[in-house]
Coordinates of C-alpha atoms in Angstrom, one line a residue:
M1 CA 12.5 221.7 22.7
K2 CA 13.9 218.3 22.2
K3 CA 15.8 217.1 25.2
N4 CA 18.5 215.0 23.6
Y5 CA 20.6 215.2 20.4
I6 CA 23.1 212.9 18.8
I7 CA 26.3 214.4 17.4
G8 CA 28.0 212.6 14.6
T9 CA 31.7 212.8 13.9
R10 CA 34.7 211.1 12.3
N11 CA 36.5 208.7 14.7
S12 CA 39.9 210.2 14.4
N13 CA 41.5 211.7 17.6
L14 CA 41.3 215.2 16.2
A15 CA 37.7 214.9 15.1
L16 CA 36.7 213.5 18.5
K17 CA 38.5 216.3 20.2
Q18 CA 36.7 218.9 18.2
C19 CA 33.4 217.2 18.7
Q20 CA 33.9 217.1 22.5
L21 CA 34.6 220.8 22.4
V22 CA 31.3 221.5 20.6
K23 CA 29.5 219.2 23.0
E24 CA 30.9 221.0 26.0
K25 CA 30.0 224.4 24.7
L26 CA 26.5 223.3 23.9
Q27 CA 26.1 221.5 27.3
N28 CA 27.3 224.6 29.2
K29 CA 24.9 226.8 27.3
F30 CA 22.0 224.4 27.5
P31 CA 22.5 222.2 30.7
E32 CA 18.9 220.9 30.4
V33 CA 19.6 219.2 27.0
E34 CA 21.6 216.0 26.6
F35 CA 24.2 215.7 23.8
E36 CA 25.6 212.3 22.8
I37 CA 28.5 211.6 20.5
K38 CA 28.4 208.9 17.8
E39 CA 31.5 208.0 15.9
I40 CA 31.3 207.3 12.2
S41 CA 34.0 205.8 9.9
T42 CA 34.5 207.7 6.6
A43 CA 36.2 206.7 3.3
G44 CA 38.9 209.3 3.9
D45 CA 39.9 207.5 7.2
R46 CA 39.6 204.0 5.8
E47 CA 41.6 204.6 2.6
R48 CA 44.6 206.5 3.9
D49 CA 47.1 205.0 1.5
K50 CA 45.4 206.4 -1.6
K51 CA 45.7 209.9 -3.0
F52 CA 42.7 212.2 -2.8
S53 CA 42.4 212.0 -6.6
E54 CA 42.1 208.2 -6.5
I55 CA 39.1 208.2 -4.1
N56 CA 37.3 211.4 -5.4
G57 CA 38.8 213.6 -2.7
E58 CA 35.9 216.0 -2.5
G59 CA 33.9 215.1 0.6
I60 CA 35.7 211.9 1.5
F61 CA 35.7 212.9 5.2
V62 CA 32.0 213.8 5.4
R63 CA 29.9 211.6 3.0
E64 CA 29.0 208.8 5.5
I65 CA 28.3 211.4 8.2
E66 CA 26.0 213.3 6.0
L67 CA 24.2 210.1 5.0
A68 CA 23.6 209.4 8.7
L69 CA 22.3 213.0 9.2
L70 CA 19.9 212.6 6.3
A71 CA 18.7 209.3 7.6
G72 CA 18.0 210.7 11.0
E73 CA 20.6 208.5 12.7
I74 CA 22.3 211.7 14.1
D75 CA 20.9 215.2 14.7
L76 CA 24.0 217.3 14.0
A77 CA 27.4 216.7 12.6
V78 CA 30.7 218.3 13.6
H79 CA 33.3 218.8 10.9
S80 CA 36.6 220.5 10.3
F81 CA 35.1 223.2 8.0
K82 CA 37.8 222.8 5.4
D83 CA 36.8 219.2 4.9
L84 CA 33.3 220.2 3.7
P85 CA 32.6 220.6 0.0
T86 CA 31.3 224.0 -1.0
E87 CA 28.1 222.4 -2.2
L88 CA 26.1 220.5 0.4
P89 CA 23.2 218.0 -0.1
E90 CA 20.0 220.0 -0.7
D91 CA 18.4 219.2 2.7
L92 CA 21.5 220.0 4.8
E93 CA 23.2 223.3 5.9
V94 CA 26.0 224.6 8.1
A95 CA 24.1 226.1 11.0
A96 CA 27.1 227.5 13.0
V97 CA 30.8 228.0 13.2
I98 CA 31.4 227.1 16.8
D99 CA 35.2 227.6 17.1
R100 CA 38.4 228.4 15.3
V101 CA 42.0 228.2 16.5
N102 CA 45.3 229.0 14.7
R103 CA 44.6 228.9 11.0
H104 CA 48.2 228.9 9.9
D105 CA 50.4 226.1 8.5
V106 CA 53.5 224.8 10.3
L107 CA 56.6 222.9 9.6
A108 CA 56.6 220.0 12.0
G109 CA 59.2 217.4 13.0
A110 CA 62.1 219.1 11.3
E111 CA 65.5 219.9 12.8
K112 CA 65.8 223.3 11.1
K113 CA 63.4 226.1 10.0
L114 CA 62.2 226.1 6.4
A115 CA 64.8 228.6 5.2
E116 CA 67.6 226.7 6.8
L117 CA 66.8 223.2 5.4
P118 CA 69.4 221.8 3.0
E119 CA 69.0 222.0 -0.7
G120 CA 66.7 219.4 -2.0
A121 CA 65.1 218.8 1.4
R122 CA 62.1 216.4 1.3
L123 CA 58.9 217.7 2.9
G124 CA 55.7 215.7 3.2
T125 CA 52.2 217.1 2.5
G126 CA 49.0 215.9 0.8
S127 CA 48.0 219.5 -0.1
L128 CA 48.3 220.9 -3.6
R129 CA 48.0 224.4 -2.0
R130 CA 50.9 223.8 0.2
K131 CA 53.0 222.2 -2.5
S132 CA 52.4 225.2 -4.8
Q133 CA 53.4 227.9 -2.3
L134 CA 56.3 226.0 -0.9
L135 CA 57.8 225.5 -4.3
A136 CA 57.2 229.2 -5.1
Y137 CA 59.3 230.0 -1.9
R138 CA 61.9 227.4 -2.5
S139 CA 61.9 225.6 -5.9
D140 CA 64.7 223.2 -4.8
L141 CA 62.4 221.4 -2.3
E142 CA 61.1 217.9 -3.0
I143 CA 57.5 217.7 -2.1
V144 CA 56.4 214.2 -1.1
P145 CA 52.7 213.3 -1.2
I146 CA 51.5 211.9 2.1
R147 CA 48.1 211.2 3.7
G148 CA 46.8 210.0 7.1
N149 CA 45.9 211.5 10.4
I150 CA 48.3 213.8 12.2
E151 CA 50.0 211.1 14.1
T152 CA 50.5 209.0 11.0
R153 CA 52.0 211.9 9.0
L154 CA 54.5 212.6 11.8
K155 CA 55.6 209.0 11.8
K156 CA 56.2 209.2 8.0
I157 CA 59.1 211.6 8.7
K158 CA 61.1 208.5 9.7
T159 CA 59.4 205.8 7.5
Q160 CA 59.7 207.9 4.3
N161 CA 63.0 209.6 5.1
L162 CA 61.5 213.1 5.2
D163 CA 63.1 216.3 6.5
G164 CA 59.7 217.4 7.9
V165 CA 56.0 217.6 7.2
I166 CA 53.7 220.6 6.6
L167 CA 50.5 220.5 8.7
A168 CA 47.8 222.8 10.0
A169 CA 48.7 224.4 13.3
A170 CA 45.1 223.9 14.5
G171 CA 45.3 220.1 14.6
L172 CA 48.6 219.9 16.4
E173 CA 47.5 222.5 19.0
R174 CA 44.1 220.8 19.6
L175 CA 45.9 217.5 20.2
G176 CA 48.5 219.0 22.5
L177 CA 51.4 218.3 20.0
Q178 CA 52.9 221.8 19.9
D179 CA 56.3 220.3 20.8
Q180 CA 56.4 218.8 17.3
I181 CA 56.1 222.3 15.7
T182 CA 59.5 223.5 14.3
E183 CA 58.1 226.7 12.8
Y184 CA 54.9 228.6 12.2
L185 CA 54.9 229.5 8.6
S186 CA 54.3 233.2 7.6
T187 CA 51.2 233.8 5.5
E188 CA 53.6 235.4 3.0
I189 CA 55.1 232.0 2.5
C190 CA 52.1 229.8 2.9
L191 CA 48.7 231.4 3.0
P192 CA 46.3 229.0 4.7
S193 CA 43.4 227.1 3.2
A194 CA 40.0 228.7 3.3
R195 CA 38.2 227.8 6.6
Q196 CA 41.3 226.2 8.1
G197 CA 41.1 225.7 11.9
A198 CA 37.4 226.3 11.9
V199 CA 34.8 223.8 13.3
A200 CA 31.5 223.7 11.5
V201 CA 28.2 222.2 12.7
E202 CA 25.9 220.7 10.0
I203 CA 22.2 220.0 10.5
R204 CA 19.1 219.1 8.5
K205 CA 17.4 222.3 7.3
E206 CA 14.2 221.2 9.0
S207 CA 15.9 221.3 12.4
T208 CA 14.8 224.8 13.3
E209 CA 15.0 224.4 17.1
L210 CA 18.5 223.0 16.9
K211 CA 19.6 225.8 14.6
K212 CA 18.5 228.4 17.3
I213 CA 20.5 226.5 19.9
L214 CA 23.6 226.5 17.7
K215 CA 23.3 230.2 16.7
E216 CA 23.4 231.1 20.4
T217 CA 26.7 229.2 20.7
E218 CA 28.3 230.5 17.5
A219 CA 31.5 232.7 17.5
Q220 CA 30.0 235.5 15.4
T221 CA 33.2 237.4 14.4
T222 CA 34.9 234.2 13.5
A223 CA 31.9 233.1 11.5
L224 CA 32.1 236.2 9.3
E225 CA 35.7 235.6 8.6
V226 CA 35.1 231.9 7.7
W227 CA 32.0 232.7 5.5
A228 CA 34.0 235.2 3.5
E229 CA 36.7 232.6 2.8
H230 CA 34.0 230.0 2.0
A231 CA 32.3 232.4 -0.5
F232 CA 35.7 232.8 -2.2
L233 CA 36.2 229.1 -2.5
K234 CA 32.6 228.4 -3.7
E235 CA 32.9 231.1 -6.4
M236 CA 36.1 229.5 -7.6
K237 CA 34.2 226.2 -8.2
A238 CA 37.3 224.2 -7.6
G239 CA 36.8 222.1 -4.5
C240 CA 38.6 222.1 -1.2
H241 CA 41.7 220.3 -2.4
A242 CA 42.6 222.7 -5.3
P243 CA 45.8 224.9 -5.0
L244 CA 43.8 227.8 -3.6
A245 CA 44.3 229.8 -0.3
A246 CA 42.2 232.3 1.5
E247 CA 42.4 234.1 4.9
A248 CA 40.0 236.7 6.3
V249 CA 40.9 238.8 9.3
I250 CA 38.7 241.2 11.2
E251 CA 40.6 244.0 12.9
D252 CA 39.4 247.5 13.9
Q253 CA 35.9 246.8 12.5
K254 CA 37.3 246.0 9.0
L255 CA 37.4 242.6 7.3
T256 CA 40.4 242.0 5.0
L257 CA 40.4 239.0 2.8
T258 CA 43.6 237.8 1.1
A259 CA 43.5 234.9 -1.4
A260 CA 45.7 233.1 -3.8
A261 CA 45.8 230.6 -6.6
G262 CA 49.0 228.9 -7.7
E263 CA 50.6 226.6 -10.3
L264 CA 51.6 223.2 -8.8
D265 CA 55.3 223.8 -9.6
G266 CA 55.2 227.2 -7.8
S267 CA 56.1 229.0 -11.1
R268 CA 53.2 231.4 -10.6
I269 CA 51.2 232.5 -7.6
I270 CA 48.3 234.9 -8.2
R271 CA 47.5 236.8 -4.9
R272 CA 45.0 239.5 -4.3
K273 CA 43.5 241.4 -1.3
V274 CA 40.2 243.2 -0.7
S275 CA 38.6 244.8 2.4
T276 CA 35.2 246.0 3.7
N277 CA 33.9 247.9 6.7
D278 CA 30.4 246.4 6.2
L279 CA 30.5 243.5 8.7
N280 CA 27.4 241.5 7.9
L281 CA 27.0 238.1 6.3
N282 CA 25.8 239.2 2.9
S283 CA 28.5 241.8 2.6
V284 CA 31.5 239.6 3.4
Q285 CA 30.2 236.8 1.2
K286 CA 29.8 239.3 -1.7
L287 CA 33.4 240.4 -1.0
G288 CA 34.6 236.7 -1.2
R289 CA 32.8 236.2 -4.5
K290 CA 34.3 239.5 -5.9
L291 CA 37.8 238.4 -5.0
A292 CA 37.3 235.1 -6.6
R293 CA 36.3 236.7 -9.9
E294 CA 39.4 239.0 -9.7
I295 CA 41.7 236.1 -9.2
K296 CA 40.1 234.0 -12.0
A297 CA 40.4 237.0 -14.3
A298 CA 44.1 237.4 -13.4
G299 CA 44.9 233.9 -14.4
G300 CA 43.3 231.7 -11.7
A301 CA 40.8 230.3 -14.1
E302 CA 43.6 229.2 -16.4
I303 CA 45.4 227.5 -13.5
L304 CA 42.3 225.6 -12.5
A305 CA 41.5 224.6 -16.1
S306 CA 45.0 223.1 -16.5
L307 CA 44.5 221.0 -13.4
Q308 CA 41.3 219.6 -14.7
N309 CA 42.9 218.7 -18.0
N310 CA 45.8 216.8 -16.3

């Protein structure tokens, strides 16, 4: 077994926090192995003032890290799973889902809860999924596109005269910024993004020893939930920034997967749910693909096609 591995990650506060978490779990499990963190700047971090569509949003937080992985400059890469494209470079794979915290969305930095905000309230988010669902809940809201790390988005409440921002609970909780959370949003209002809150570790397919190490550290029940969501997203063939949502939950030995696709103006949300008691990887991925086909047939394909034409 190799005695030292280099872990690559984005150089944002949240990414480093997640990377440190993975390093500690691996170090505790394998004290005889050394793990070193290497920070890598990505296009998504450097070009924060542009919209995802202007910089080819798919993979903007992972490309440079994957290139370093392919070049052998790092041995493994730690990502927020929802940042990963559904199609990876041929020689790379996600070897493990190490951790997942709260997968829900929150209203942050607001003085009132979502239902109590004044008519025409301005909310910031860079997510088409959140925009679609928020407008379905309250069509009077003004959704303002914003980007940047969590700290930057919170500052934009003042600089862009917003009434609040919509963020992932996971990031705020990992950074210890729970005091900024005004309200955890019900999944009935805002179903989360597929894989939200999950930390994925990507490696070269040839790294068989490292894959064994990671599998021993993986959160197995969490991994099944996340892979069900991933299979849904991959079958939709729309990318991680499309107005799609998915949440899998395992309770009482049953996995329930709920997913949705929505028009950007909130005028239509297609939402479906499926379940299985067969808790193995192939079964939950098959369930995810089945649900994607159901949603596409119910109008999801039409919604995604209209996005591509705009």
